[in-house]
Coordinates of N, CA and C in Angstrom, one line a residue:
L759 N -39.9 -25.7 -25.6 CA -41.4 -25.6 -25.5 C -41.8 -26.8 -26.7
N760 N -40.9 -27.1 -27.5 CA -41.4 -28.4 -28.1 C -40.9 -29.6 -27.7
G761 N -40.7 -29.8 -26.7 CA -40.0 -31.1 -26.0 C -38.6 -31.8 -26.4
A762 N -38.0 -30.9 -27.1 CA -36.6 -31.3 -27.7 C -35.8 -31.6 -26.5
I763 N -35.8 -30.9 -25.4 CA -34.6 -30.9 -24.4 C -35.7 -31.3 -23.0
T764 N -34.9 -31.7 -22.3 CA -35.6 -32.5 -21.0 C -34.6 -31.5 -19.7
P765 N -35.6 -30.9 -19.3 CA -35.0 -29.9 -18.3 C -34.6 -30.8 -17.1
T766 N -33.5 -30.3 -16.2 CA -32.9 -31.2 -15.1 C -32.8 -30.2 -13.8
P767 N -33.1 -30.4 -12.7 CA -32.7 -29.5 -11.6 C -31.5 -29.4 -11.4
Q768 N -31.0 -28.3 -10.9 CA -29.5 -28.0 -10.6 C -29.5 -28.6 -9.1
D769 N -28.1 -29.3 -9.2 CA -27.5 -29.8 -8.1 C -26.8 -28.9 -7.3
D770 N -27.5 -28.4 -6.2 CA -27.3 -27.2 -5.2 C -25.9 -27.6 -4.7
S771 N -25.5 -29.1 -4.2 CA -24.1 -29.4 -3.7 C -22.9 -29.1 -4.7
Q772 N -23.3 -28.8 -6.0 CA -22.3 -28.6 -7.1 C -22.3 -26.9 -7.4
A773 N -22.9 -26.0 -6.9 CA -23.1 -24.6 -7.1 C -21.9 -24.0 -6.4
T774 N -21.3 -23.1 -6.9 CA -20.3 -22.3 -6.5 C -20.7 -20.9 -6.5
F775 N -20.0 -20.0 -5.7 CA -20.2 -18.6 -5.8 C -19.4 -17.7 -6.0
A776 N -19.5 -16.7 -6.9 CA -18.5 -16.0 -7.3 C -18.5 -14.6 -6.4
P777 N -17.3 -14.0 -6.1 CA -17.3 -13.0 -5.4 C -18.1 -11.7 -6.0
P778 N -18.6 -10.8 -5.2 CA -18.8 -9.4 -5.9 C -18.1 -8.9 -6.3
I779 N -18.4 -8.1 -7.5 CA -17.0 -7.4 -8.8 C -17.1 -5.9 -7.8
S780 N -15.9 -5.6 -7.9 CA -15.5 -4.4 -7.1 C -14.8 -3.4 -8.0
R781 N -14.7 -2.0 -7.9 CA -14.3 -1.3 -8.7 C -12.5 -1.5 -9.1
E782 N -11.8 -2.2 -8.1 CA -10.5 -2.4 -8.4 C -10.3 -3.7 -8.8
D783 N -11.3 -4.7 -9.1 CA -11.2 -5.5 -10.5 C -11.0 -5.3 -11.7
A784 N -11.7 -4.0 -11.8 CA -11.7 -3.5 -13.2 C -10.4 -2.6 -13.8
L785 N -9.2 -2.9 -12.9 CA -8.0 -2.2 -13.1 C -7.4 -2.8 -14.1
I786 N -6.7 -2.2 -15.2 CA -6.2 -3.0 -16.3 C -4.7 -3.4 -15.7
H787 N -4.4 -4.6 -15.9 CA -3.1 -4.6 -15.6 C -2.3 -5.3 -17.1
W788 N -1.5 -4.3 -17.6 CA -1.1 -4.5 -18.8 C 0.1 -5.6 -19.2
E789 N 0.3 -6.3 -17.9 CA 1.1 -7.5 -18.2 C 0.4 -8.8 -18.7
L790 N -1.0 -8.7 -18.6 CA -1.9 -9.7 -19.2 C -1.7 -9.9 -20.5
P791 N -2.3 -11.1 -21.2 CA -2.3 -11.0 -22.5 C -3.3 -10.0 -23.1
A792 N -3.1 -9.8 -24.5 CA -4.2 -8.6 -25.0 C -5.4 -9.2 -25.0
M793 N -5.7 -10.5 -25.3 CA -7.0 -11.2 -25.3 C -7.7 -11.0 -24.0
A794 N -7.0 -11.5 -23.2 CA -7.6 -11.2 -21.6 C -8.0 -9.8 -21.3
I795 N -7.2 -8.8 -21.7 CA -7.6 -7.5 -21.4 C -9.0 -7.1 -22.2
E796 N -8.8 -7.4 -23.5 CA -9.9 -7.3 -24.5 C -11.3 -7.7 -23.7
R797 N -11.4 -8.9 -23.2 CA -12.5 -9.7 -22.5 C -12.9 -9.1 -21.5
R798 N -11.9 -8.6 -20.5 CA -12.2 -7.6 -19.3 C -13.0 -6.4 -19.6
V799 N -12.5 -5.6 -20.8 CA -13.1 -4.6 -21.2 C -14.3 -4.8 -21.4
R800 N -14.8 -6.0 -22.2 CA -16.2 -5.9 -22.5 C -16.9 -6.4 -21.1
A801 N -16.4 -7.2 -20.3 CA -17.1 -7.8 -19.1 C -17.5 -6.9 -18.1
Y802 N -16.4 -5.7 -18.0 CA -16.8 -4.8 -16.9 C -17.5 -3.4 -17.5
D803 N -18.1 -3.6 -18.9 CA -19.0 -2.4 -19.3 C -20.3 -2.7 -18.9
P804 N -21.1 -1.9 -18.5 CA -20.8 -0.5 -18.0 C -20.4 -0.3 -16.6
W805 N -20.6 -1.3 -16.0 CA -19.9 -1.0 -14.5 C -19.3 -2.2 -14.1
P806 N -18.2 -2.2 -13.7 CA -17.6 -0.7 -12.9 C -16.8 0.0 -14.2
G807 N -16.4 -0.7 -15.3 CA -15.7 0.1 -16.4 C -14.0 0.0 -16.5
A808 N -13.6 -0.9 -17.2 CA -12.3 -1.3 -17.2 C -11.4 0.3 -17.4
Y809 N -10.6 0.4 -16.5 CA -9.7 1.6 -16.4 C -8.2 1.5 -16.3
T810 N -7.6 2.5 -16.5 CA -6.1 2.5 -16.4 C -6.0 4.0 -15.7
T811 N -4.5 4.4 -16.0 CA -4.2 6.0 -15.5 C -3.3 6.4 -16.6
L812 N -3.3 7.8 -17.2 CA -2.5 8.4 -18.0 C -1.8 9.5 -17.6
H813 N -0.8 9.8 -16.9 CA -0.3 11.0 -16.3 C -1.2 11.2 -15.0
G814 N -1.5 10.3 -14.1 CA -2.0 10.4 -13.0 C -3.7 10.4 -13.3
Q815 N -4.1 10.6 -14.4 CA -5.4 10.6 -14.3 C -6.1 9.3 -14.7
T816 N -7.6 9.3 -14.4 CA -8.1 7.9 -14.7 C -8.5 7.9 -16.2
L817 N -8.2 6.7 -16.7 CA -8.5 6.8 -18.4 C -9.1 5.5 -18.3
K818 N -10.7 5.4 -18.8 CA -11.5 4.5 -19.1 C -11.2 4.0 -20.2
V819 N -11.2 2.7 -20.5 CA -11.2 2.1 -21.7 C -12.5 1.5 -22.2
L820 N -13.4 1.8 -23.0 CA -14.6 1.6 -23.2 C -14.7 0.6 -24.3
A821 N -13.7 0.5 -25.0 CA -13.9 -0.4 -26.5 C -12.4 -0.6 -26.7
A822 N -12.1 -1.7 -27.1 CA -11.0 -2.2 -27.3 C -11.0 -3.4 -28.5
S823 N -9.7 -4.1 -29.3 CA -9.5 -5.3 -29.8 C -8.2 -5.3 -29.8
V824 N -8.2 -6.7 -30.0 CA -6.7 -7.2 -30.1 C -6.2 -7.0 -31.5
A825 N -5.1 -6.3 -31.4 CA -4.2 -5.8 -32.7 C -3.5 -7.0 -33.3
S826 N -2.7 -7.5 -32.3 CA -1.6 -8.4 -32.8 C -1.2 -9.2 -31.6
D827 N -1.1 -10.9 -31.8 CA -0.7 -11.6 -31.0 C 0.9 -11.3 -30.8
A828 N 1.5 -10.7 -31.2 CA 3.1 -10.6 -31.3 C 3.4 -9.1 -30.6
A829 N 3.9 -9.0 -29.5 CA 4.1 -7.7 -29.1 C 5.5 -7.2 -29.5
P830 N 5.7 -5.7 -29.6 CA 7.1 -5.3 -30.0 C 8.0 -5.4 -28.6
D831 N 9.3 -5.5 -28.5 CA 9.9 -5.2 -27.6 C 10.0 -4.0 -26.8
M832 N 8.9 -4.1 -26.0 CA 8.7 -2.8 -25.3 C 8.0 -3.1 -23.9
P833 N 8.1 -2.2 -22.7 CA 7.5 -2.5 -21.5 C 5.9 -2.4 -21.9
A834 N 5.2 -3.5 -21.1 CA 3.9 -3.6 -20.9 C 3.1 -2.0 -20.5
G835 N 2.0 -1.7 -21.3 CA 1.5 -0.5 -21.0 C 2.1 0.7 -21.7
T836 N 3.0 0.5 -22.6 CA 3.5 1.6 -23.6 C 2.7 1.6 -24.9
V837 N 1.8 2.9 -25.3 CA 1.3 3.4 -26.1 C 2.0 3.4 -27.5
I838 N 1.6 2.9 -28.4 CA 2.2 2.9 -29.8 C 1.1 3.3 -31.0
R839 N 1.8 3.7 -32.0 CA 0.9 4.1 -33.0 C 0.8 3.0 -34.0
L840 N -0.6 2.8 -34.3 CA -0.6 1.5 -35.5 C -1.1 2.2 -36.5
P841 N -1.1 1.4 -37.7 CA -1.8 1.8 -38.8 C -3.4 2.1 -38.9
A842 N -4.3 1.6 -37.6 CA -5.6 2.0 -37.8 C -5.8 2.6 -36.6
G843 N -4.8 3.0 -35.6 CA -5.1 3.9 -34.6 C -4.2 3.8 -33.8
L844 N -4.3 3.6 -32.4 CA -3.3 3.5 -31.2 C -3.5 2.3 -30.5
G845 N -2.5 1.5 -30.1 CA -2.3 0.6 -29.5 C -1.5 0.5 -28.2
V846 N -1.7 -0.6 -27.4 CA -0.9 -0.5 -26.0 C -0.3 -2.0 -26.1
V847 N 1.1 -1.8 -25.6 CA 1.9 -3.1 -25.7 C 1.4 -3.8 -24.4
T848 N 0.9 -5.2 -24.5 CA 0.6 -6.0 -23.3 C 1.8 -7.1 -23.0
G849 N 1.5 -7.8 -22.0 CA 2.1 -8.9 -21.7 C 2.3 -10.0 -22.8
D850 N 1.3 -10.0 -23.8 CA 1.4 -11.0 -25.0 C 0.5 -10.3 -26.1
G851 N 0.9 -9.6 -26.9 CA 0.2 -9.0 -27.9 C 0.2 -7.5 -27.6
V852 N -0.6 -6.7 -28.7 CA -1.1 -5.5 -28.8 C -2.4 -5.1 -28.6
L853 N -3.2 -4.4 -27.8 CA -4.5 -4.1 -27.5 C -4.7 -2.8 -28.3
M854 N -5.5 -2.6 -29.5 CA -5.9 -1.5 -30.0 C -7.0 -0.9 -29.4
L855 N -6.6 0.4 -28.7 CA -7.7 1.3 -28.3 C -8.8 1.9 -29.1
E856 N -10.1 1.8 -28.9 CA -11.1 2.2 -29.8 C -11.8 3.4 -29.3
R857 N -12.3 3.2 -28.1 CA -13.0 4.3 -27.3 C -12.3 4.7 -25.9
V858 N -12.3 5.7 -25.7 CA -11.9 5.6 -24.4 C -12.5 7.0 -23.7
Q859 N -12.1 7.4 -22.3 CA -12.9 8.6 -21.7 C -11.6 8.9 -20.2
L860 N -11.5 10.1 -20.8 CA -10.7 10.7 -19.5 C -11.6 11.0 -18.4
A861 N -11.0 11.3 -17.3 CA -12.0 11.6 -16.0 C -12.4 13.0 -16.2
G862 N -13.9 13.2 -16.3 CA -14.4 14.5 -16.4 C -14.8 14.9 -18.0
K863 N -14.1 13.9 -18.7 CA -14.5 14.2 -20.1 C -15.5 13.3 -20.8
K864 N -16.0 13.5 -21.9 CA -16.9 12.8 -22.6 C -16.3 11.7 -23.5
P865 N -16.8 10.5 -23.5 CA -16.0 9.4 -24.2 C -15.8 9.8 -25.6
M866 N -14.8 9.5 -26.2 CA -14.1 9.6 -27.5 C -13.2 8.5 -28.1
A867 N -13.2 8.8 -29.2 CA -12.3 8.0 -30.1 C -10.9 7.9 -29.6
A868 N -10.0 6.8 -29.5 CA -8.6 7.1 -29.0 C -7.8 7.9 -30.0
T869 N -8.1 7.8 -31.1 CA -7.2 8.9 -32.0 C -7.7 10.3 -31.7
D870 N -8.9 10.6 -31.3 CA -9.1 12.0 -30.8 C -8.2 12.2 -29.5
L871 N -8.2 11.4 -28.9 CA -7.4 11.6 -27.7 C -5.9 11.8 -27.9
A872 N -5.3 11.2 -28.7 CA -4.2 11.4 -29.2 C -3.9 12.8 -30.0
R873 N -4.9 13.0 -30.5 CA -4.8 14.6 -31.3 C -4.4 15.5 -29.8
G874 N -5.4 15.2 -29.0 CA -5.3 16.2 -27.8 C -4.3 16.0 -26.8
H875 N -3.4 15.0 -26.9 CA -2.4 14.9 -26.0 C -1.1 14.4 -26.8
R876 N -0.5 15.3 -27.3 CA 0.5 14.8 -28.4 C 1.8 14.1 -27.6
D877 N 1.7 13.8 -26.1 CA 2.8 13.0 -25.6 C 2.3 11.7 -25.6
L878 N 1.2 11.4 -25.8 CA 0.5 9.8 -25.5 C 1.2 8.9 -26.4
V879 N 1.8 8.9 -27.4 CA 2.6 7.8 -27.9 C 3.9 7.8 -27.4
G880 N 4.0 6.5 -26.9 CA 5.4 6.4 -26.2 C 5.3 6.6 -24.6
A881 N 4.1 7.1 -24.2 CA 3.8 6.9 -22.7 C 3.1 5.6 -22.1
R882 N 3.6 5.6 -21.0 CA 3.2 4.2 -20.3 C 2.1 4.4 -19.5
L883 N 0.8 3.7 -19.7 CA -0.2 3.6 -18.9 C -0.1 2.7 -17.8
G884 N -1.0 3.5 -16.8 CA -0.8 2.5 -15.4 C 0.3 2.9 -14.5
E885 N 0.8 4.0 -14.8 CA 2.1 4.3 -13.9 C 1.5 5.8 -13.3

């Protein structure tokens, strides 16, 4: 408004098109780095919602953060206990789960999910 910038029209010959986002795009691949998964969780919120599976049930990951750049020597997708909550081993690092939602349930803190599923730590997501 104050004239500090000079607008220029877009060169339509340089424009590219992105394909539409589908539900399948939001499936979490645990072999990816933790930072890439964390960004996808944010990008796919609210629709279609990043998701994985836990014992055959859909598990939406509503909020997550990178807990560590170094992953333990475990298969990608393995749920581990962290000092501050629950983490998942990824292809590069550990992703801390903050808020999740099981199919047909209300959103909850990941630690609350662990209280109701005693076999969660050590389980592999996405199988």
